[in-house]
mmCIF file of C-alpha atoms in Angstrom:
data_model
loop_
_atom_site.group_PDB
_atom_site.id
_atom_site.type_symbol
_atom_site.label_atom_id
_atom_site.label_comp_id
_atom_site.label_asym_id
_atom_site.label_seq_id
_atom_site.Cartn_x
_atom_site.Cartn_y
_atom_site.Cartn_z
ATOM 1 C CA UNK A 1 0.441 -48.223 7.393
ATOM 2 C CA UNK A 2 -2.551 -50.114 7.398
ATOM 3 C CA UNK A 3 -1.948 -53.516 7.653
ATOM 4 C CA UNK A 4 1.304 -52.478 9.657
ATOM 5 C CA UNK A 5 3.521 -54.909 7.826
ATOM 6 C CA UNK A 6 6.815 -53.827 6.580
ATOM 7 C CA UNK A 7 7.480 -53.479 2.790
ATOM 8 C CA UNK A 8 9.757 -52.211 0.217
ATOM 9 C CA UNK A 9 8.950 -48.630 -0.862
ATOM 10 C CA UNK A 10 8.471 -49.469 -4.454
ATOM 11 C CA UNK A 11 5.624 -51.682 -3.121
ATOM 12 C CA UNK A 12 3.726 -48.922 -1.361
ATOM 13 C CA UNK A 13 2.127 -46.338 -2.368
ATOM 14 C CA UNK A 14 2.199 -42.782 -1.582
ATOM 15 C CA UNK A 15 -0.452 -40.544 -0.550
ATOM 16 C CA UNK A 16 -0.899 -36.867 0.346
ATOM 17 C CA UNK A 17 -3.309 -34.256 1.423
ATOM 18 C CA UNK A 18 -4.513 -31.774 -1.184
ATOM 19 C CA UNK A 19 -7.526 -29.298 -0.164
ATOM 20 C CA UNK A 20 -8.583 -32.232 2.352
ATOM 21 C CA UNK A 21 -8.556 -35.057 0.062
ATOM 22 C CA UNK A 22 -6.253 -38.302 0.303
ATOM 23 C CA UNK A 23 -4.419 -38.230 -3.319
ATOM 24 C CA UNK A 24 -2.191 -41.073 -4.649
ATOM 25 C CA UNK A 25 1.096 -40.294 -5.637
ATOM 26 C CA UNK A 26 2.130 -42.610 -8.239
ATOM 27 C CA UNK A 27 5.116 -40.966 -9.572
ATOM 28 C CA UNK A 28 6.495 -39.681 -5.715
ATOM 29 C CA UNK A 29 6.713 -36.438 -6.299
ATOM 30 C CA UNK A 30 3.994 -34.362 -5.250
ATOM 31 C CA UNK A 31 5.279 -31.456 -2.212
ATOM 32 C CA UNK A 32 4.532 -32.054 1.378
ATOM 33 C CA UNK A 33 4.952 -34.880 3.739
ATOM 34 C CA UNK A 34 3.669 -38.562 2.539
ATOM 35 C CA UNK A 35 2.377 -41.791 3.916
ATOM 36 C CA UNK A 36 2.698 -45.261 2.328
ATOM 37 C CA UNK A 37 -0.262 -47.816 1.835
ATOM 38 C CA UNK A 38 -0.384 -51.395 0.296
ATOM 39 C CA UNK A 39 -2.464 -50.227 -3.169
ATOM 40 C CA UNK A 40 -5.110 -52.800 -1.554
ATOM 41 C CA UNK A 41 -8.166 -52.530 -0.125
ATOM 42 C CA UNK A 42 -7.953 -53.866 2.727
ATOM 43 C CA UNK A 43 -4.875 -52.335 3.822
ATOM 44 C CA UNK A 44 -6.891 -49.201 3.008
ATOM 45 C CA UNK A 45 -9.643 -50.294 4.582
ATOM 46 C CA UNK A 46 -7.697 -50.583 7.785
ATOM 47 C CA UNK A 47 -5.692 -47.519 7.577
ATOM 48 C CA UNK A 48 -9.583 -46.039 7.293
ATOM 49 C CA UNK A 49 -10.509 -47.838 10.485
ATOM 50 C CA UNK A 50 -7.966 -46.755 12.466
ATOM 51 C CA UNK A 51 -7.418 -43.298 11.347
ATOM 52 C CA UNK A 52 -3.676 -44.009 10.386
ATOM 53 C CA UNK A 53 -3.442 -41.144 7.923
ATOM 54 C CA UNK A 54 -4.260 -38.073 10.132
ATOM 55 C CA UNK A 55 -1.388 -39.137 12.295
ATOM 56 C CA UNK A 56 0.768 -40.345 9.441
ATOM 57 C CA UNK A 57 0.704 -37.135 7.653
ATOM 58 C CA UNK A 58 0.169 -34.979 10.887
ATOM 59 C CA UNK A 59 -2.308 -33.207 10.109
ATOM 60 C CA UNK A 60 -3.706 -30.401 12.268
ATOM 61 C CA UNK A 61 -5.733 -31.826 14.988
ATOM 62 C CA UNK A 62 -4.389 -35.618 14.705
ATOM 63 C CA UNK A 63 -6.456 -38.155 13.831
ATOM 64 C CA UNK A 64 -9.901 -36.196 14.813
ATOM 65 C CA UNK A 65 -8.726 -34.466 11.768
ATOM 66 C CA UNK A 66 -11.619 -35.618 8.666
ATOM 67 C CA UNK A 67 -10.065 -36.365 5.319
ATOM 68 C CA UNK A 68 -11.632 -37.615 2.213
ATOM 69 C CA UNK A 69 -10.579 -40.962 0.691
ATOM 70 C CA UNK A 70 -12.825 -40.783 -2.248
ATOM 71 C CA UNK A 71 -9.824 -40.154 -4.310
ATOM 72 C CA UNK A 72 -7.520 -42.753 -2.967
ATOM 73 C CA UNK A 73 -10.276 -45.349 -2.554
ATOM 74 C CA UNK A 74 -11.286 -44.756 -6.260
ATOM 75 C CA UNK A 75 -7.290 -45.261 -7.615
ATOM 76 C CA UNK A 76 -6.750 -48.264 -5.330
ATOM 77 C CA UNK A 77 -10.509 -49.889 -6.502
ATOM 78 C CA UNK A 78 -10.032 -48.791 -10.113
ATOM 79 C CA UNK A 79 -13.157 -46.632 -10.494
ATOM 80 C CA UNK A 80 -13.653 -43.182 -11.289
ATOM 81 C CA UNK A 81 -14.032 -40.805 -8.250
ATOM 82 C CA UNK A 82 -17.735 -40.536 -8.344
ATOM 83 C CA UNK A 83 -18.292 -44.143 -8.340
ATOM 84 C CA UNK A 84 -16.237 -44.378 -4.887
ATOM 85 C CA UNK A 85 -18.501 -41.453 -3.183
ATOM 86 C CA UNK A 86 -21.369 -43.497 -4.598
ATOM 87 C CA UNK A 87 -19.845 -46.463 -3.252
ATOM 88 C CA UNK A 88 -18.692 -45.250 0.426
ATOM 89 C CA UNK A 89 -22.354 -43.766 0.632
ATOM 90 C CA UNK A 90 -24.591 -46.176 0.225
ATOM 91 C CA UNK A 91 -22.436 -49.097 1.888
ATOM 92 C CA UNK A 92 -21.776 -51.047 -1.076
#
């Protein structure tokens, strides 16, 4: 999704939307519609930049629609949650 290159699915991984927050989905099986990301940053990056995951997982008002990464970006980086705020807010 954000690199745009095709891969298997076992490759990807999934995210959803829960309470307004991007959330991997390791094991697949979490309800409601899905969209698949390289587990890298930059693909994450760019899904970021172009607001790929409002329109992926069509949410309510497209990709105006806000969502919090701090949970994805904190699984795909390997830090806690609170480091990735930390990290998203001051630019590091």
């Amino acid at each position: 999704m954000g690199c745009r290159e095709r891969a298997p699915a076992s490759d990807l991984l999934r995210v959803v939307v829960r309470s307004g927050a991007l959330v991997p989905d390791v094991r697949r099986r979490l309800p409601g519609r899905g969209a698949s990301v390289h587990p890298t940053p930059e693909c994450l990056s760019a899904a970021e930049r172009r607001r790929a995951f409002a329109r992926a997982l069509r949410l309510p008002g497209g990709a105006g629609t806000p969502v919090e990464a701090g949970p994805l970006r904190a699984h795909v980086l390997g830090t806690s949650p609170e480091m990735a705020g930390a990290r998203a807010g001051t630019g590091e």
